[in-house]
Coordinates of C-alpha atoms in Angstrom, one line a residue:
X1 CA -1.9 29.6 15.0
X2 CA -4.1 31.2 12.4
X3 CA -7.6 29.5 12.0
X4 CA -8.7 31.7 9.3
X5 CA -7.3 30.3 6.2
X6 CA -7.3 26.6 7.4
X7 CA -7.7 24.5 10.8
X8 CA -4.6 23.9 12.8
X9 CA -3.9 21.4 15.5
X10 CA -1.4 23.3 18.1
X11 CA 0.8 21.8 20.7
X12 CA 2.6 23.8 23.1
X13 CA 6.2 22.5 23.9
X14 CA 7.9 22.4 27.4
X15 CA 9.4 25.7 28.5
X16 CA 13.1 25.5 27.2
X17 CA 15.9 27.4 29.3
X18 CA 18.8 28.8 27.7
X19 CA 21.7 30.1 29.7
X20 CA 23.6 33.2 28.4
X21 CA 26.3 34.8 30.7
X22 CA 24.3 37.2 33.1
X23 CA 21.0 36.4 31.0
X24 CA 18.4 33.6 31.5
X25 CA 16.0 33.4 28.3
X26 CA 12.7 31.3 28.9
X27 CA 11.2 30.4 25.5
X28 CA 7.6 28.7 25.1
X29 CA 7.4 27.3 21.6
X30 CA 4.1 26.4 19.9
X31 CA 4.3 24.1 17.0
X32 CA 1.2 24.0 14.5
X33 CA 0.4 21.2 12.1
X34 CA -2.3 22.3 9.3
X35 CA -4.8 20.4 8.3
X36 CA -7.4 20.2 5.3
X37 CA -10.5 18.4 4.4
X38 CA -10.6 17.2 1.0
X39 CA -13.2 15.5 -1.2
X40 CA -12.1 12.3 -3.3
X41 CA -14.4 11.7 -6.4
X42 CA -15.0 8.1 -8.0
X43 CA -17.7 9.6 -10.3
X44 CA -15.8 12.0 -12.1
X45 CA -12.5 11.9 -14.0
X46 CA -9.5 12.8 -12.2
X47 CA -8.0 16.0 -13.7
X48 CA -4.2 17.6 -13.9
X49 CA -3.5 21.2 -13.1
X50 CA -4.4 22.0 -16.7
X51 CA -7.9 20.7 -16.3
X52 CA -6.9 17.5 -18.6
X53 CA -7.9 14.0 -17.6
X54 CA -5.1 12.1 -16.0
X55 CA -3.8 9.2 -18.1
X56 CA -2.5 7.7 -14.7
X57 CA -2.9 4.0 -14.1
X58 CA -1.3 0.9 -12.4
X59 CA 1.2 2.9 -10.2
X60 CA 1.8 3.8 -6.7
X61 CA 1.4 7.0 -4.7
X62 CA 3.8 8.0 -2.1
X63 CA 4.0 11.0 0.5
X64 CA 7.5 12.3 0.2
X65 CA 9.3 15.8 1.0
X66 CA 8.9 18.6 -1.6
X67 CA 12.7 19.2 -1.1
X68 CA 15.3 19.9 1.4
X69 CA 15.0 23.5 1.2
X70 CA 11.4 24.5 1.1
X71 CA 10.0 21.9 3.4
X72 CA 6.3 20.5 3.1
X73 CA 5.5 17.3 1.5
X74 CA 3.7 16.2 -1.9
X75 CA 1.8 13.1 -3.1
X76 CA 3.9 11.6 -5.8
X77 CA 1.8 9.5 -8.1
X78 CA 4.2 7.2 -10.4
X79 CA 1.9 5.5 -13.0
X80 CA 1.4 4.2 -16.4
X81 CA 0.1 6.3 -19.3
X82 CA -1.5 4.4 -22.0
X83 CA -2.0 7.4 -24.6
X84 CA -4.7 8.1 -27.0
X85 CA -5.8 4.5 -27.9
X86 CA -9.4 2.9 -28.2
X87 CA -8.6 -0.6 -28.6
X88 CA -8.5 -1.7 -24.9
X89 CA -7.5 -5.4 -24.8
X90 CA -4.1 -6.5 -23.7
X91 CA -2.9 -8.3 -26.9
X92 CA 0.2 -7.0 -28.6
X93 CA -1.8 -5.4 -31.3
X94 CA -4.4 -3.5 -28.7
X95 CA -3.6 -0.8 -26.2
X96 CA -2.4 -3.1 -23.6
X97 CA 0.6 -4.3 -25.8
X98 CA 1.7 -1.0 -27.2
X99 CA 5.2 0.2 -27.1
X100 CA 4.6 3.8 -26.4
X101 CA 3.6 3.4 -22.7
X102 CA 4.8 6.1 -20.5
X103 CA 6.0 6.0 -17.0
X104 CA 4.6 9.0 -15.8
X105 CA 4.9 11.4 -12.6
X106 CA 2.4 13.5 -11.3
X107 CA 2.5 15.6 -7.8
X108 CA -0.3 17.1 -5.6
X109 CA -0.3 18.7 -2.2
X110 CA -3.8 17.2 -1.4
X111 CA -4.9 14.3 -3.8
X112 CA -7.7 16.5 -5.1
X113 CA -8.9 16.4 -8.9
X114 CA -7.2 19.6 -10.5
X115 CA -4.2 19.6 -8.1
X116 CA -2.1 17.1 -9.8
X117 CA 0.7 18.6 -11.7
X118 CA 2.4 16.6 -14.6
X119 CA 6.2 16.4 -13.7
X120 CA 8.1 13.9 -16.1
X121 CA 8.5 10.8 -18.0
X122 CA 10.7 8.8 -15.6
X123 CA 11.7 6.3 -18.3
X124 CA 11.6 7.8 -21.7
X125 CA 11.6 5.5 -24.8
X126 CA 14.9 6.5 -25.9
X127 CA 16.7 5.3 -22.7
X128 CA 14.9 2.2 -22.0
X129 CA 14.8 -1.4 -23.7
X130 CA 12.0 -1.6 -26.7
X131 CA 9.1 -3.4 -25.1
X132 CA 5.7 -3.0 -23.6
X133 CA 5.8 -1.6 -19.9
X134 CA 3.5 -2.2 -17.0
X135 CA 2.7 -1.2 -13.1
X136 CA 5.6 1.2 -12.3
X137 CA 6.5 1.4 -8.7
X138 CA 9.0 3.8 -7.0
X139 CA 10.2 3.5 -3.3
X140 CA 12.7 5.5 -1.4
X141 CA 15.8 3.9 0.1
X142 CA 16.8 5.5 3.4
X143 CA 20.2 3.7 3.5
X144 CA 21.4 4.9 0.0
X145 CA 19.1 8.2 -0.1
X146 CA 18.0 6.8 -3.6
X147 CA 14.6 6.7 -5.3
X148 CA 14.1 3.2 -6.7
X149 CA 12.1 2.4 -9.8
X150 CA 10.7 -0.8 -10.6
X151 CA 8.7 -1.7 -13.7
X152 CA 7.4 -4.7 -15.4
X153 CA 8.5 -5.0 -19.0
X154 CA 8.5 -7.6 -22.1
X155 CA 9.6 -7.5 -25.7
X156 CA 6.0 -6.8 -27.4
X157 CA 3.7 -9.9 -27.1
X158 CA 6.5 -12.3 -25.4
X159 CA 4.9 -12.7 -22.1
X160 CA 7.6 -15.9 -21.4
X161 CA 10.1 -13.1 -21.4
X162 CA 8.4 -10.8 -19.0
X163 CA 10.7 -9.2 -16.4
X164 CA 11.6 -6.5 -13.9
X165 CA 13.6 -3.4 -14.8
X166 CA 15.1 -1.3 -12.0
X167 CA 16.7 2.2 -11.9
X168 CA 17.7 4.7 -9.4
X169 CA 17.6 8.5 -9.0
X170 CA 18.6 11.0 -6.2
X171 CA 15.3 12.7 -6.7
X172 CA 11.7 11.1 -7.4
X173 CA 11.2 13.0 -10.8
X174 CA 14.5 11.6 -12.0
X175 CA 16.7 11.3 -14.2
X176 CA 17.0 7.3 -13.4
X177 CA 20.0 5.2 -14.2
X178 CA 19.0 1.7 -15.3
X179 CA 20.6 -0.9 -12.7
X180 CA 19.4 -3.9 -14.5
X181 CA 16.9 -5.0 -17.1
X182 CA 15.9 -8.4 -15.7
X183 CA 15.8 -9.0 -12.0
X184 CA 16.6 -12.4 -11.0
X185 CA 13.6 -13.8 -9.0
X186 CA 13.1 -17.4 -7.7
X187 CA 10.3 -17.9 -10.3
X188 CA 10.7 -16.7 -13.7
X189 CA 8.9 -14.5 -16.1
X190 CA 7.6 -12.0 -13.5
X191 CA 4.6 -10.1 -14.0
X192 CA 2.1 -7.9 -12.2
X193 CA 3.9 -6.8 -8.9
X194 CA 4.0 -4.4 -5.9
X195 CA 6.8 -3.3 -3.4
X196 CA 6.6 -2.9 0.2
X197 CA 9.0 -1.2 2.7
X198 CA 8.8 -2.3 6.4
X199 CA 9.2 -0.3 9.5
X200 CA 11.8 -2.4 10.9
X201 CA 15.2 -1.3 12.0
X202 CA 16.9 -2.1 8.6
X203 CA 14.0 -0.5 6.3
X204 CA 13.7 -4.2 4.7
X205 CA 11.7 -4.0 1.1
X206 CA 9.8 -6.8 -0.6
X207 CA 8.5 -7.3 -3.8
X208 CA 5.3 -9.4 -4.2
X209 CA 4.9 -10.8 -7.6
X210 CA 2.8 -13.1 -9.9
X211 CA 5.0 -15.7 -12.0
X212 CA 3.7 -16.2 -15.5
X213 CA 5.9 -19.2 -15.8
X214 CA 4.3 -20.7 -12.8
X215 CA 0.7 -20.1 -14.1
X216 CA 0.1 -16.6 -12.5
X217 CA 1.0 -17.8 -9.0
X218 CA 1.7 -15.4 -6.3
X219 CA 5.0 -15.2 -3.9
X220 CA 7.0 -12.6 -2.1
X221 CA 10.7 -12.1 -1.9
X222 CA 12.9 -9.6 0.2
X223 CA 15.0 -7.1 -1.9
X224 CA 18.9 -6.5 -1.5
X225 CA 19.8 -3.7 0.6
X226 CA 20.1 -1.5 -2.5
X227 CA 16.5 -2.5 -3.2
X228 CA 17.6 -3.0 -7.1
X229 CA 17.3 -6.5 -6.8
X230 CA 15.7 -9.3 -4.9
X231 CA 16.9 -12.3 -2.7
X232 CA 15.6 -15.4 -4.3
X233 CA 16.7 -17.7 -1.8
X234 CA 14.3 -16.3 0.7
X235 CA 11.3 -16.5 -1.2
X236 CA 8.0 -17.2 0.7
X237 CA 6.8 -19.9 -1.6
X238 CA 3.4 -19.3 -3.5
X239 CA 0.5 -17.9 -1.2
X240 CA -2.0 -20.7 -0.6
X241 CA -4.7 -20.9 -3.4
X242 CA -2.9 -19.0 -6.0
X243 CA -1.4 -22.1 -7.5
X244 CA -3.1 -23.8 -10.3
X245 CA -5.2 -20.7 -11.1
X246 CA -4.3 -17.2 -12.3
X247 CA -3.6 -14.2 -10.0
X248 CA -2.2 -10.9 -10.6
X249 CA -2.5 -7.2 -9.3
X250 CA -0.9 -7.9 -5.8
X251 CA -0.5 -5.3 -3.0
X252 CA 1.1 -5.4 0.3
X253 CA 0.9 -3.3 3.6
X254 CA 1.5 -3.6 7.2
X255 CA -1.0 -2.6 10.0
X256 CA -0.8 -2.9 13.7
X257 CA 1.9 -5.6 13.2
X258 CA 0.3 -7.5 10.8
X259 CA 1.3 -8.1 7.2
X260 CA -1.4 -8.2 4.5
X261 CA -1.3 -9.1 0.8
X262 CA -4.2 -8.7 -1.4
X263 CA -4.4 -10.2 -5.1
X264 CA -7.1 -10.7 -7.5
X265 CA -7.9 -13.2 -10.3
X266 CA -6.5 -12.4 -13.9
X267 CA -8.3 -9.5 -15.6
X268 CA -6.6 -8.7 -18.6
X269 CA -8.0 -5.1 -18.6
X270 CA -11.6 -6.5 -18.1
X271 CA -14.4 -4.3 -17.9
X272 CA -15.8 -6.0 -14.9
X273 CA -12.8 -5.6 -13.0
X274 CA -11.9 -8.5 -10.6
X275 CA -12.5 -9.7 -7.1
X276 CA -9.7 -9.0 -4.5
X277 CA -8.7 -11.9 -2.1
X278 CA -7.1 -10.8 1.4
X279 CA -4.3 -12.7 3.3
X280 CA -2.6 -11.9 6.4
X281 CA 0.5 -13.1 8.4
X282 CA 2.5 -12.3 11.4
X283 CA 5.9 -12.1 9.1
X284 CA 6.4 -10.5 5.8
X285 CA 7.1 -14.0 4.2
X286 CA 4.4 -15.8 5.8
X287 CA 3.0 -18.2 6.3
X288 CA -0.1 -16.4 5.0
X289 CA -3.7 -17.3 5.5
X290 CA -6.5 -16.4 3.2
X291 CA -9.0 -14.5 5.3
X292 CA -11.4 -13.0 3.0
X293 CA -12.6 -11.1 0.1
X294 CA -13.4 -7.2 -0.8
X295 CA -15.7 -8.4 -3.6
X296 CA -16.1 -6.9 -7.0
X297 CA -18.8 -4.6 -6.4
X298 CA -16.8 -1.5 -7.6
X299 CA -15.8 -3.2 -10.9
X300 CA -12.2 -2.2 -10.7
X301 CA -8.9 -4.1 -10.7
X302 CA -6.7 -3.6 -7.9
X303 CA -3.9 -1.0 -8.4
X304 CA -2.0 -0.1 -5.0
X305 CA -2.8 0.9 -1.2
X306 CA -1.3 3.9 0.1
X307 CA -1.1 5.7 3.1
X308 CA -2.7 9.1 4.2
X309 CA -2.0 10.8 7.3
X310 CA -5.1 12.2 9.0
X311 CA -5.6 15.3 11.1
X312 CA -6.4 13.0 14.1
X313 CA -2.9 11.4 13.8
X314 CA -4.1 8.1 12.5
X315 CA -3.3 6.8 8.9
X316 CA -6.0 5.9 6.2
X317 CA -5.1 3.0 4.2
X318 CA -6.6 4.1 0.6
X319 CA -7.3 1.0 -1.9
X320 CA -7.0 2.1 -5.6
X321 CA -8.2 0.3 -8.5
X322 CA -8.5 0.8 -12.3
X323 CA -11.9 0.5 -13.8
X324 CA -11.0 -0.6 -17.3
X325 CA -13.3 0.3 -20.4
X326 CA -15.2 2.9 -18.0
X327 CA -14.7 6.2 -19.7
X328 CA -17.5 7.2 -21.9
X329 CA -15.0 8.4 -24.9
X330 CA -13.5 4.8 -25.1
X331 CA -10.1 6.0 -24.8
X332 CA -8.0 3.8 -22.5
X333 CA -6.1 6.8 -21.0
X334 CA -9.0 8.2 -19.6
X335 CA -10.5 5.1 -17.7
X336 CA -11.7 5.9 -14.3
X337 CA -10.0 4.6 -11.1
X338 CA -12.1 3.8 -7.9
X339 CA -10.5 4.8 -4.4
X340 CA -11.8 3.7 -0.9
X341 CA -10.3 4.2 2.6
X342 CA -10.0 0.4 3.7
X343 CA -12.4 -0.2 6.7
X344 CA -11.2 -2.9 9.3
X345 CA -13.6 -4.5 11.6
X346 CA -14.2 -3.2 14.9
X347 CA -14.6 -4.8 18.4
X348 CA -18.5 -4.3 18.2
X349 CA -18.6 -6.8 21.0
X350 CA -16.9 -4.5 23.5
X351 CA -14.3 -5.5 26.0
X352 CA -16.7 -8.0 28.1
X353 CA -15.8 -10.9 26.0
X354 CA -12.8 -13.0 26.0
X355 CA -10.7 -12.5 23.0
X356 CA -7.4 -12.5 21.2
X357 CA -5.1 -9.6 21.9
X358 CA -1.9 -8.3 20.2
X359 CA 0.4 -6.0 22.5
X360 CA 0.6 -3.0 20.2
X361 CA 3.5 -1.2 22.1
X362 CA 5.8 -4.3 22.5
X363 CA 9.0 -4.8 20.5
X364 CA 8.8 -7.1 17.3
X365 CA 7.8 -9.5 17.2
X366 CA 4.6 -8.6 19.1
X367 CA 3.1 -11.4 21.3
X368 CA -0.3 -12.3 20.6
X369 CA -2.6 -13.9 23.2
X370 CA -6.0 -15.1 24.3
X371 CA -7.4 -13.0 27.1
X372 CA -9.9 -15.1 29.2
X373 CA -12.2 -12.8 30.9
X374 CA -13.7 -15.3 33.3
X375 CA -10.3 -16.4 34.8
X376 CA -8.6 -13.0 34.1
X377 CA -5.5 -14.8 32.5
X378 CA -3.6 -14.4 29.2
X379 CA -2.7 -17.4 27.2
X380 CA 0.2 -17.1 24.8
X381 CA -0.6 -18.1 21.1
X382 CA 2.3 -20.0 19.5
X383 CA 1.2 -19.8 15.8
X384 CA -1.1 -17.4 14.0
X385 CA -3.2 -20.0 12.0
X386 CA -4.2 -23.0 14.5
X387 CA -7.3 -24.8 15.6
X388 CA -8.9 -23.6 12.2
X389 CA -8.7 -19.8 13.3
X390 CA -6.9 -17.2 11.9
X391 CA -5.7 -15.6 15.2
X392 CA -3.2 -12.8 14.4
X393 CA -5.8 -11.3 12.1
X394 CA -8.3 -11.3 14.7
X395 CA -6.2 -9.8 17.6
X396 CA -7.2 -6.7 19.1
X397 CA -4.4 -4.3 19.4
X398 CA -4.1 -3.6 23.2
X399 CA -1.5 -1.7 25.2
X400 CA 1.2 -3.4 27.5
X401 CA 0.1 -1.6 30.6
X402 CA -3.5 -3.2 30.0
X403 CA -2.3 -6.5 29.5
X404 CA 0.1 -6.3 32.6
X405 CA -2.8 -6.7 34.9
X406 CA -3.7 -10.1 33.9
X407 CA -2.1 -13.3 35.0
X408 CA -0.1 -15.6 32.6
X409 CA -1.6 -19.1 32.0
X410 CA -0.7 -22.1 29.9
X411 CA -0.3 -21.7 26.2
X412 CA -3.3 -21.1 24.1
X413 CA -4.4 -24.7 22.6
X414 CA -7.2 -26.2 20.8
X415 CA -9.0 -27.4 23.9
X416 CA -9.3 -23.6 24.7
X417 CA -10.2 -23.0 21.0
X418 CA -13.5 -24.6 21.7
X419 CA -14.5 -22.0 24.2
X420 CA -13.9 -19.0 22.0
X421 CA -17.1 -17.0 21.8
X422 CA -18.9 -17.2 18.3
X423 CA -19.4 -13.6 18.4
X424 CA -15.4 -13.5 19.1
X425 CA -14.5 -9.6 18.1
X426 CA -12.5 -9.0 14.9
X427 CA -10.4 -6.2 15.3
X428 CA -7.8 -6.3 12.5
X429 CA -9.4 -9.1 10.5
X430 CA -11.4 -9.2 7.4
X431 CA -11.6 -5.8 5.6
X432 CA -15.1 -4.7 4.9
X433 CA -15.9 -5.1 1.2
X434 CA -15.4 -2.5 -1.5
X435 CA -18.5 -0.6 -2.4
X436 CA -20.2 -0.1 -5.6
X437 CA -19.4 3.4 -7.4
X438 CA -23.2 4.4 -6.9
X439 CA -22.6 4.0 -3.3
X440 CA -19.3 5.7 -3.0
X441 CA -19.3 8.5 -5.5
X442 CA -17.1 10.4 -3.5
X443 CA -15.6 10.6 0.0
X444 CA -13.7 13.0 2.2
X445 CA -10.5 13.0 4.0
X446 CA -9.4 15.3 6.9
X447 CA -5.7 15.5 5.9
X448 CA -2.8 16.2 8.3
X449 CA -0.5 18.5 6.3

């Protein structure tokens, strides 16, 4: 490993013996994984490789291989380009309602400003229905080996006809072939949405979306095995608290066996952004419990949460949001984005307290228990939300080996809940709030690449 140009983590592989007639070869193989420390700025516009401000909003960021031939990986930023427009509202005669929004693709080896190379327009106007387009997402289907594009669109100004167009391609840069122009979901007039692919054996994918026809309420549906349509009969039902209001810009991810959905109040490209409410559940379709808020100090509207492998072999979850009407030149395409690694509360009280635990290396569904330190016993938790507690979101990931030293007691119940310490450690619970841009003008990531 050469430490001169960059840092490396090196691992010596077990000696391999190769038997050849009259000859025995002993090979020792060292594998090296390169790392790179990068700085991400929230205070300066994000630039492409030509030094131009990126007109790149609404989309998702994925880490995929460059190609089968040359190895390595790239970050793929699929996004909406709004063009040189200065009237920044969402009405049909303003920037948000125009017909010329591009579905753009940029790639970068390390996420830094100046490293993003423009690749292509994934859905040219000549090949798509005439209308206004928002919030594109592309995910990879490991079963079909296809890249699947979803995008929200509507005939100009006709929100009641808002729908999802899906398309597929053998390469993330396209060309994409349209599959359907209006995915049939349980709740009609789908608006803002996001996609999530689970790590279960079937790589099940889900769409979390707002239904304009249902008052901008949020629900979740699994996708078919092709990822090109949804399964309306398996809809989660509306997330609690999202009915009777107006919610949009959802995002979904999984961490330590817990599913998280983040949504915000309707913004319509508002300069003040919006709050972001946090839900979690032990199953992708719920039931979900609202467990907190990220606040609105950053004055951005949620865009997407993407994964970044780090040098220490952990994974950062990066929250991204659009700071509408933030650019000094007033051009919508130049509006800033705000990025921040999500910070989950730790077990600051240590291991001396009784606490909720989840078996981190057990097969799904991972069991959750109440660990009673005084009796050295475990008490199985039947439901995530019981006794007024959001238990699964509070559970500390613990190895099966550690848990096996405790005896099994009766199932956890509300009588035991009265004795849960007031300072119960929250290890995977409410996410720390987002920061003001002035408090987080930039941050660093030690990438594992």
